[in-house]
């Protein structure tokens, strides 16, 4: 039998013998409002970033990768600045 699956015993019937509801129980429990499951975590962004494939010169990629983690975000910021500089005309 698969050890990863949680097995629920069907032998329990006495409501006075119910397990104590601990904080841990509520932390892992699914929360519903009516029939709808309430999703946990960060809410979805109104305008999420779009994954794209773009061809950049080696020089550009090497430069931004050398700046460390978040290098793709920095490319995005530079492109937004470029747009802003041309939109104000």
XYZ file of N, CA and C in Angstrom:
267
model
N 0.838 -1.186 0.000
C 0.000 0.000 0.000
C 0.880 1.246 0.000
N 0.434 2.286 -0.621
C 1.194 3.528 -0.703
C 1.237 4.198 0.666
N 2.440 4.378 1.211
C 2.590 4.957 2.544
C 2.321 6.459 2.571
N 2.355 7.110 1.415
C 2.153 8.556 1.365
C 0.690 8.955 1.494
N -0.207 8.021 1.243
C -1.629 8.349 1.317
C -2.081 8.350 2.764
N -2.920 9.314 3.093
C -3.483 9.392 4.437
C -4.678 8.447 4.503
N -4.674 7.562 5.469
C -5.750 6.598 5.624
C -6.615 7.042 6.797
N -7.909 7.137 6.545
C -8.843 7.517 7.589
C -9.547 6.269 8.087
N -9.509 6.066 9.376
C -10.172 4.918 9.977
C -11.674 5.142 9.949
N -12.431 4.094 9.643
C -13.890 4.203 9.621
C -14.509 3.667 10.905
N -13.687 3.299 11.904
C -14.192 2.715 13.128
C -14.736 3.718 14.125
N -14.489 5.003 13.966
C -14.909 6.014 14.929
C -16.369 6.389 14.710
N -17.170 6.321 15.770
C -18.579 6.689 15.652
C -19.069 7.528 16.824
N -18.351 7.552 17.930
C -18.799 8.259 19.132
C -18.390 9.729 19.070
N -19.342 10.683 18.961
C -18.988 12.100 18.886
C -18.302 12.616 20.147
N -18.496 11.966 21.288
C -17.822 12.376 22.520
C -16.357 11.961 22.538
N -15.984 11.109 21.599
C -14.619 10.599 21.524
C -13.842 11.291 20.391
N -14.350 12.418 19.920
C -13.722 13.128 18.796
C -12.353 13.666 19.205
N -11.400 13.693 18.257
C -10.085 14.253 18.575
C -10.194 15.757 18.840
N -9.268 16.269 19.639
C -9.254 17.694 19.960
C -8.875 18.496 18.716
N -9.568 19.600 18.490
C -9.270 20.453 17.341
C -8.183 21.442 17.749
N -6.970 21.173 17.287
C -5.810 21.982 17.651
C -5.558 23.062 16.606
N -4.636 23.975 16.911
C -4.234 25.005 15.939
C -3.662 24.353 14.692
N -2.916 23.268 14.866
C -2.326 22.559 13.721
C -3.416 22.040 12.788
N -4.506 21.528 13.353
C -5.620 21.039 12.549
C -6.165 22.147 11.653
N -6.360 23.330 12.224
C -6.931 24.438 11.461
C -5.941 25.023 10.458
N -4.644 24.917 10.728
C -3.633 25.418 9.789
C -3.625 24.625 8.494
N -3.892 23.323 8.564
C -3.838 22.494 7.356
C -5.215 22.230 6.761
N -6.276 22.677 7.423
C -7.638 22.425 6.954
C -7.966 23.295 5.742
N -8.824 22.768 4.860
C -9.338 23.556 3.740
C -10.457 24.450 4.260
N -10.489 25.688 3.782
C -11.508 26.636 4.224
C -12.489 26.869 3.079
N -13.761 26.776 3.381
C -14.809 26.976 2.385
C -15.722 28.117 2.818
N -16.198 28.865 1.832
C -17.286 29.814 2.038
C -18.417 29.275 1.178
N -19.399 28.694 1.833
C -20.437 27.984 1.092
C -19.810 26.780 0.410
N -19.994 26.677 -0.893
C -19.429 25.573 -1.673
C -18.056 25.912 -2.252
N -17.620 27.160 -2.101
C -16.392 27.617 -2.755
C -15.178 27.472 -1.836
N -14.124 26.807 -2.354
C -12.873 26.661 -1.626
C -12.130 27.992 -1.637
N -11.740 28.470 -0.465
C -10.991 29.717 -0.348
C -9.523 29.397 -0.580
N -8.933 30.009 -1.577
C -7.530 29.769 -1.906
C -6.637 30.527 -0.942
N -5.580 29.871 -0.508
C -4.622 30.508 0.384
C -3.504 31.120 -0.432
N -2.749 31.967 0.213
C -1.578 32.532 -0.438
C -1.835 33.905 -1.019
N -0.907 34.308 -1.844
C -0.930 35.638 -2.438
C -2.056 35.744 -3.465
N -2.804 36.850 -3.462
C -3.847 37.016 -4.475
C -3.230 37.198 -5.859
N -3.974 36.833 -6.873
C -3.489 36.976 -8.247
C -3.339 38.447 -8.600
N -2.317 38.730 -9.410
C -2.094 40.103 -9.859
C -3.126 40.479 -10.907
N -3.462 41.768 -10.945
C -4.410 42.263 -11.936
C -3.788 42.163 -13.327
N -2.522 42.549 -13.432
C -1.800 42.467 -14.702
C -0.516 41.666 -14.497
N -0.595 40.325 -14.560
C 0.617 39.529 -14.358
C 1.581 39.692 -15.527
N 2.848 39.437 -15.261
C 3.849 39.514 -16.322
C 3.601 38.412 -17.341
N 3.950 38.694 -18.590
C 3.763 37.749 -19.680
C 5.067 37.019 -19.970
N 5.071 35.690 -19.986
C 6.289 34.985 -20.379
C 6.484 35.110 -21.894
N 7.676 35.528 -22.304
C 7.987 35.667 -23.727
C 9.378 35.116 -23.998
N 9.614 34.832 -25.252
C 10.946 34.428 -25.683
C 11.497 35.584 -26.509
N 12.682 36.063 -26.148
C 13.273 37.210 -26.834
C 14.749 36.922 -27.082
N 15.232 37.355 -28.219
C 16.642 37.152 -28.556
C 17.398 38.439 -28.255
N 18.376 38.338 -27.354
C 19.195 39.479 -26.956
C 20.644 39.190 -27.307
N 21.412 40.247 -27.493
C 22.832 40.062 -27.790
C 23.541 39.471 -26.576
N 24.641 38.767 -26.832
C 25.452 38.195 -25.758
C 25.876 39.265 -24.771
N 26.233 40.417 -25.284
C 26.695 41.525 -24.448
C 25.637 41.921 -23.417
N 24.394 42.043 -23.861
C 23.297 42.437 -22.968
C 23.044 41.356 -21.922
N 22.973 40.102 -22.354
C 22.703 39.001 -21.430
C 23.818 38.876 -20.396
N 25.071 38.929 -20.839
C 26.203 38.822 -19.906
C 26.182 39.957 -18.883
N 25.913 41.166 -19.350
C 25.888 42.324 -18.457
C 24.836 42.148 -17.357
N 23.604 41.847 -17.767
C 22.524 41.757 -16.785
C 22.656 40.528 -15.893
N 23.110 39.402 -16.430
C 23.320 38.215 -15.584
C 24.393 38.472 -14.535
N 25.384 39.256 -14.887
C 26.467 39.571 -13.945
C 25.959 40.406 -12.767
N 24.801 41.037 -12.918
C 24.249 41.834 -11.815
C 23.572 40.963 -10.760
N 23.435 39.668 -11.019
C 22.908 38.739 -10.022
C 21.425 38.458 -10.163
N 20.895 37.877 -9.094
C 19.491 37.480 -9.068
C 18.594 38.681 -9.370
N 17.574 38.455 -10.189
C 16.665 39.529 -10.570
C 17.081 40.230 -11.853
N 18.022 39.648 -12.579
C 18.540 40.305 -13.786
C 17.454 40.498 -14.833
N 16.508 39.566 -14.952
C 15.437 39.728 -15.933
C 14.498 40.866 -15.529
N 14.280 41.035 -14.247
C 13.464 42.147 -13.754
C 14.131 43.472 -14.078
N 15.457 43.520 -13.963
C 16.174 44.759 -14.297
C 16.062 45.079 -15.786
N 16.076 44.069 -16.637
C 15.858 44.315 -18.074
C 14.464 44.906 -18.270
N 13.469 44.365 -17.570
C 12.098 44.873 -17.651
C 12.039 46.338 -17.231
N 12.741 46.683 -16.147
C 12.754 48.070 -15.661
C 13.395 49.014 -16.679
N 14.491 48.582 -17.301
C 15.158 49.412 -18.314
C 14.225 49.642 -19.497
N 13.508 48.613 -19.909
C 12.581 48.766 -21.035
C 11.416 49.696 -20.674
N 10.928 49.617 -19.435
C 9.858 50.531 -19.000
C 10.345 51.979 -18.980
N 11.589 52.188 -18.535
C 12.166 53.541 -18.553
C 12.271 54.059 -19.985
N 12.651 53.190 -20.903
C 12.768 53.562 -22.315
C 11.403 53.998 -22.846
N 10.358 53.250 -22.502
C 8.997 53.598 -22.933
C 8.580 54.939 -22.337
N 8.835 55.136 -21.047
C 8.448 56.381 -20.372
C 9.147 57.586 -20.988
N 10.405 57.437 -21.364
C 11.162 58.543 -21.952
C 10.588 58.942 -23.305
N 10.022 57.999 -24.015
C 9.476 58.295 -25.340
C 7.993 58.647 -25.294
N 7.316 58.291 -24.233
C 5.883 58.584 -24.110
C 5.619 60.014 -23.674
N 6.593 60.657 -23.035
C 6.392 62.009 -22.517
C 6.519 63.076 -23.594
N 6.869 62.694 -24.796
C 7.055 63.671 -25.878
C 5.729 64.139 -26.405
